[in-house]
PDB file of C-alpha atoms in Angstrom:
ATOM      1  CA  MET A   1     109.122 -66.441-135.087  1.00 70.00           C
ATOM      2  CA  GLN A   2     106.629 -68.202-133.281  1.00 77.00           C
ATOM      3  CA  ALA A   3     108.149 -67.593-130.041  1.00 81.00           C
ATOM      4  CA  THR A   4     108.408 -63.986-130.795  1.00 84.00           C
ATOM      5  CA  ARG A   5     104.999 -63.381-131.889  1.00 84.00           C
ATOM      6  CA  GLU A   6     103.942 -65.120-128.710  1.00 86.00           C
ATOM      7  CA  VAL A   7     106.166 -63.188-126.511  1.00 85.00           C
ATOM      8  CA  ILE A   8     105.198 -59.908-127.916  1.00 85.00           C
ATOM      9  CA  GLN A   9     101.327 -60.866-127.566  1.00 86.00           C
ATOM     10  CA  ALA A  10     101.963 -62.123-123.961  1.00 86.00           C
ATOM     11  CA  VAL A  11     103.228 -59.266-123.071  1.00 85.00           C
ATOM     12  CA  GLY A  12     101.453 -56.696-124.686  1.00 84.00           C
ATOM     13  CA  ARG A  13      98.200 -57.987-123.289  1.00 82.00           C
ATOM     14  CA  MET A  14      99.670 -57.730-120.464  1.00 80.00           C
ATOM     15  CA  CYS A  15     100.734 -53.952-120.608  1.00 77.00           C
ATOM     16  CA  ARG A  16      97.233 -53.278-122.052  1.00 77.00           C
ATOM     17  CA  THR A  17      95.355 -54.273-118.267  1.00 74.00           C
ATOM     18  CA  PHE A  18      94.570 -51.107-116.356  1.00 74.00           C
ATOM     19  CA  VAL A  19      94.571 -53.004-113.219  1.00 70.00           C
ATOM     20  CA  LYS A  20      99.182 -53.248-113.232  1.00 70.00           C
ATOM     21  CA  SER A  21     102.076 -51.975-110.934  1.00 74.00           C
ATOM     22  CA  ARG A  22     104.350 -49.103-111.341  1.00 76.00           C
ATOM     23  CA  ASN A  23     107.451 -51.292-111.327  1.00 77.00           C
ATOM     24  CA  ILE A  24     106.418 -54.303-113.400  1.00 75.00           C
ATOM     25  CA  ASN A  25     109.086 -57.468-113.529  1.00 80.00           C
ATOM     26  CA  ILE A  26     109.160 -60.372-115.994  1.00 82.00           C
ATOM     27  CA  TYR A  27     110.866 -63.700-116.211  1.00 86.00           C
ATOM     28  CA  ILE A  28     111.703 -65.113-119.073  1.00 85.00           C
ATOM     29  CA  GLU A  29     113.320 -68.328-119.460  1.00 86.00           C
ATOM     30  CA  ASP A  30     116.706 -68.766-121.084  1.00 84.00           C
ATOM     31  CA  LYS A  31     115.554 -71.147-123.632  1.00 84.00           C
ATOM     32  CA  LEU A  32     112.524 -69.057-124.436  1.00 86.00           C
ATOM     33  CA  LEU A  33     114.897 -65.925-124.758  1.00 85.00           C
ATOM     34  CA  GLU A  34     117.126 -67.645-126.811  1.00 83.00           C
ATOM     35  CA  LYS A  35     114.050 -68.120-129.631  1.00 82.00           C
ATOM     36  CA  ILE A  36     113.168 -64.978-129.614  1.00 84.00           C
ATOM     37  CA  TYR A  37     114.211 -62.772-132.717  1.00 80.00           C
ATOM     38  CA  SER A  38     115.383 -59.418-131.680  1.00 78.00           C
ATOM     39  CA  GLY A  39     114.874 -58.331-135.611  1.00 78.00           C
ATOM     40  CA  GLU A  40     111.231 -59.353-135.105  1.00 80.00           C
ATOM     41  CA  LEU A  41     111.318 -57.323-132.366  1.00 81.00           C
ATOM     42  CA  ARG A  42     112.961 -54.482-133.904  1.00 82.00           C
ATOM     43  CA  LYS A  43     110.493 -54.245-136.816  1.00 84.00           C
ATOM     44  CA  ARG A  44     107.383 -52.940-134.320  1.00 81.00           C
ATOM     45  CA  ILE A  45     107.027 -50.063-131.884  1.00 85.00           C
ATOM     46  CA  MET A  46     107.686 -51.293-128.777  1.00 82.00           C
ATOM     47  CA  SER A  47     106.841 -50.458-124.785  1.00 85.00           C
ATOM     48  CA  PRO A  48     109.328 -50.263-122.707  1.00 85.00           C
ATOM     49  CA  GLU A  49     109.067 -53.602-121.163  1.00 86.00           C
ATOM     50  CA  LEU A  50     109.110 -55.073-124.177  1.00 86.00           C
ATOM     51  CA  GLU A  51     111.799 -53.416-125.053  1.00 88.00           C
ATOM     52  CA  ALA A  52     113.969 -54.615-121.785  1.00 88.00           C
ATOM     53  CA  ILE A  53     113.408 -57.786-123.580  1.00 88.00           C
ATOM     54  CA  ALA A  54     114.906 -56.921-127.064  1.00 87.00           C
ATOM     55  CA  VAL A  55     117.528 -55.480-125.201  1.00 88.00           C
ATOM     56  CA  LEU A  56     118.158 -58.575-123.039  1.00 86.00           C
ATOM     57  CA  ARG A  57     118.105 -60.968-125.524  1.00 86.00           C
ATOM     58  CA  GLU A  58     120.494 -58.511-128.358  1.00 84.00           C
ATOM     59  CA  THR A  59     123.113 -59.188-124.677  1.00 86.00           C
ATOM     60  CA  LEU A  60     122.782 -63.366-125.367  1.00 80.00           C
ATOM     61  CA  GLY A  61     124.687 -62.587-128.983  1.00 73.00           C
ATOM     62  CA  SER A  62     123.696 -62.481-132.600  1.00 66.00           C
ATOM     63  CA  ASP A  63     120.458 -63.717-133.741  1.00 62.00           C
ATOM     64  CA  TYR A  64     120.178 -66.195-136.617  1.00 65.00           C
ATOM     65  CA  SER A  65     122.334 -65.823-139.466  1.00 70.00           C
ATOM     66  CA  ASP A  66     119.514 -64.987-143.327  1.00 74.00           C
ATOM     67  CA  GLU A  67     120.337 -68.372-144.313  1.00 77.00           C
ATOM     68  CA  ARG A  68     119.019 -70.364-141.198  1.00 73.00           C
ATOM     69  CA  GLN A  69     115.950 -67.231-140.805  1.00 73.00           C
ATOM     70  CA  ARG A  70     115.059 -68.687-144.213  1.00 78.00           C
ATOM     71  CA  ILE A  71     114.843 -71.223-143.856  1.00 78.00           C
ATOM     72  CA  LEU A  72     113.156 -70.779-140.658  1.00 76.00           C
ATOM     73  CA  ASN A  73     110.740 -68.303-141.652  1.00 77.00           C
ATOM     74  CA  THR A  74     110.499 -71.050-144.276  1.00 82.00           C
ATOM     75  CA  ALA A  75     109.252 -74.183-142.151  1.00 81.00           C
ATOM     76  CA  GLU A  76     106.989 -71.795-140.286  1.00 80.00           C
ATOM     77  CA  LYS A  77     105.252 -70.945-143.205  1.00 83.00           C
ATOM     78  CA  ILE A  78     105.180 -74.680-144.074  1.00 84.00           C
ATOM     79  CA  SER A  79     103.835 -75.883-140.854  1.00 83.00           C
ATOM     80  CA  SER A  80     100.946 -73.201-141.243  1.00 83.00           C
ATOM     81  CA  THR A  81      99.320 -74.138-144.020  1.00 84.00           C
ATOM     82  CA  GLY A  82      99.456 -77.613-142.712  1.00 84.00           C
ATOM     83  CA  MET A  83      97.900 -76.390-139.105  1.00 85.00           C
ATOM     84  CA  TRP A  84      95.305 -74.745-140.783  1.00 86.00           C
ATOM     85  CA  THR A  85      94.144 -77.213-142.962  1.00 85.00           C
ATOM     86  CA  ILE A  86      93.661 -78.853-140.452  1.00 86.00           C
ATOM     87  CA  LYS A  87      92.218 -76.622-137.878  1.00 87.00           C
ATOM     88  CA  GLY A  88      89.639 -75.539-140.916  1.00 87.00           C
ATOM     89  CA  LEU A  89      88.812 -79.784-141.564  1.00 85.00           C
ATOM     90  CA  LEU A  90      87.981 -79.667-138.107  1.00 85.00           C
ATOM     91  CA  TYR A  91      86.313 -76.390-137.555  1.00 86.00           C
ATOM     92  CA  ARG A  92      83.668 -76.556-140.548  1.00 84.00           C
ATOM     93  CA  LYS A  93      80.391 -78.385-140.816  1.00 85.00           C
ATOM     94  CA  TRP A  94      82.165 -82.182-141.365  1.00 85.00           C
ATOM     95  CA  ASN A  95      80.982 -83.666-144.895  1.00 90.00           C
ATOM     96  CA  GLU A  96      82.365 -85.679-148.183  1.00 91.00           C
ATOM     97  CA  ARG A  97      84.747 -83.197-149.131  1.00 89.00           C
ATOM     98  CA  SER A  98      86.290 -83.026-145.510  1.00 88.00           C
ATOM     99  CA  MET A  99      85.948 -86.930-145.196  1.00 89.00           C
ATOM    100  CA  GLN A 100      88.084 -87.208-148.073  1.00 91.00           C
ATOM    101  CA  ILE A 101      90.506 -83.971-147.108  1.00 88.00           C
ATOM    102  CA  TRP A 102      91.405 -85.769-143.830  1.00 88.00           C
ATOM    103  CA  HIS A 103      91.708 -89.224-145.665  1.00 91.00           C
ATOM    104  CA  GLU A 104      94.494 -87.767-148.131  1.00 90.00           C
ATOM    105  CA  LEU A 105      96.033 -86.547-144.823  1.00 88.00           C
ATOM    106  CA  ARG A 106      96.295 -89.041-142.524  1.00 89.00           C
ATOM    107  CA  GLU A 107      97.015 -91.781-146.081  1.00 90.00           C
ATOM    108  CA  LEU A 108      99.742 -89.266-146.956  1.00 88.00           C
ATOM    109  CA  VAL A 109     101.484 -88.608-143.490  1.00 86.00           C
ATOM    110  CA  LEU A 110     101.797 -92.944-142.379  1.00 89.00           C
ATOM    111  CA  THR A 111     102.211 -93.417-146.234  1.00 88.00           C
ATOM    112  CA  PHE A 112     105.467 -90.364-145.724  1.00 85.00           C
ATOM    113  CA  PRO A 113     106.602 -89.848-142.599  1.00 84.00           C
ATOM    114  CA  THR A 114     109.337 -89.052-143.844  1.00 83.00           C
ATOM    115  CA  ALA A 115     110.230 -88.560-148.006  1.00 83.00           C
ATOM    116  CA  ASN A 116     113.659 -88.333-149.959  1.00 82.00           C
ATOM    117  CA  GLN A 117     114.449 -85.997-152.734  1.00 82.00           C
ATOM    118  CA  SER A 118     112.584 -87.574-155.239  1.00 85.00           C
ATOM    119  CA  GLN A 119     109.251 -88.549-153.480  1.00 86.00           C
ATOM    120  CA  TYR A 120     109.075 -84.863-152.697  1.00 84.00           C
ATOM    121  CA  ASN A 121     109.910 -83.341-155.861  1.00 86.00           C
ATOM    122  CA  ALA A 122     107.599 -85.682-157.293  1.00 90.00           C
ATOM    123  CA  ASP A 123     104.323 -85.071-154.941  1.00 88.00           C
ATOM    124  CA  TYR A 124     102.773 -81.643-154.808  1.00 88.00           C
ATOM    125  CA  ASN A 125     101.589 -82.050-150.900  1.00 86.00           C
ATOM    126  CA  LEU A 126     104.740 -83.323-149.830  1.00 85.00           C
ATOM    127  CA  LYS A 127     105.744 -79.685-151.274  1.00 84.00           C
ATOM    128  CA  MET A 128     103.565 -78.123-149.508  1.00 84.00           C
ATOM    129  CA  LEU A 129     103.013 -79.650-145.706  1.00 85.00           C
ATOM    130  CA  TYR A 130     106.760 -81.024-145.738  1.00 82.00           C
ATOM    131  CA  ILE A 131     110.027 -79.279-144.545  1.00 78.00           C
ATOM    132  CA  THR A 132     113.044 -79.953-145.783  1.00 76.00           C
ATOM    133  CA  ALA A 133     116.214 -80.731-144.218  1.00 70.00           C
ATOM    134  CA  GLY A 134     118.083 -77.442-146.054  1.00 66.00           C
ATOM    135  CA  LYS A 135     120.681 -79.999-147.009  1.00 66.00           C
ATOM    136  CA  LYS A 136     121.302 -82.891-148.351  1.00 66.00           C
ATOM    137  CA  ILE A 137     121.011 -85.782-145.293  1.00 60.00           C
ATOM    138  CA  GLN A 138     122.441 -89.466-144.889  1.00 61.00           C
ATOM    139  CA  GLN A 139     120.136 -91.758-144.933  1.00 58.00           C
ATOM    140  CA  ILE A 140     120.472 -95.378-142.761  1.00 56.00           C
ATOM    141  CA  PRO A 141     118.678 -98.286-144.974  1.00 55.00           C
ATOM    142  CA  LEU A 142     116.640 -99.986-142.804  1.00 51.00           C
ATOM    143  CA  LEU A 143     116.640-103.792-142.759  1.00 52.00           C
ATOM    144  CA  SER A 144     113.627-105.787-142.645  1.00 51.00           C
ATOM    145  CA  VAL A 145     113.649-108.832-139.841  1.00 48.00           C
ATOM    146  CA  LEU A 146     111.412-111.752-141.258  1.00 44.00           C
TER     147      LEU A 146
END
């Protein structure tokens, strides 16, 4: 979804300028095109340039399944929450409360680079900031070498 939004924004900015050629060529890499969600594009009134990108994306084949799209949307929402929390701390005046939040976030991610299901269920902050795999994954026990 983020790639889709960025393409919409970039094409929109390009199209709003008054200094442009009559013939517009847009070059888009295959990897980026694969990340675009045409369903999101189709929700909007599209410029001819954005319509061409949507048609090109649709020629690649189907978008994500509904379940995959739900997982991606949830992951994006959670990662945005974390990003805006950190940006909010950095852009406002640094005080005792923001230092405490920063310290707690730092401690959380260093203590739990990953979290199993029981840790995830037991900690509100993990639920707010961590993305689940959406399915059970195999745990590999690590041996400590002394």
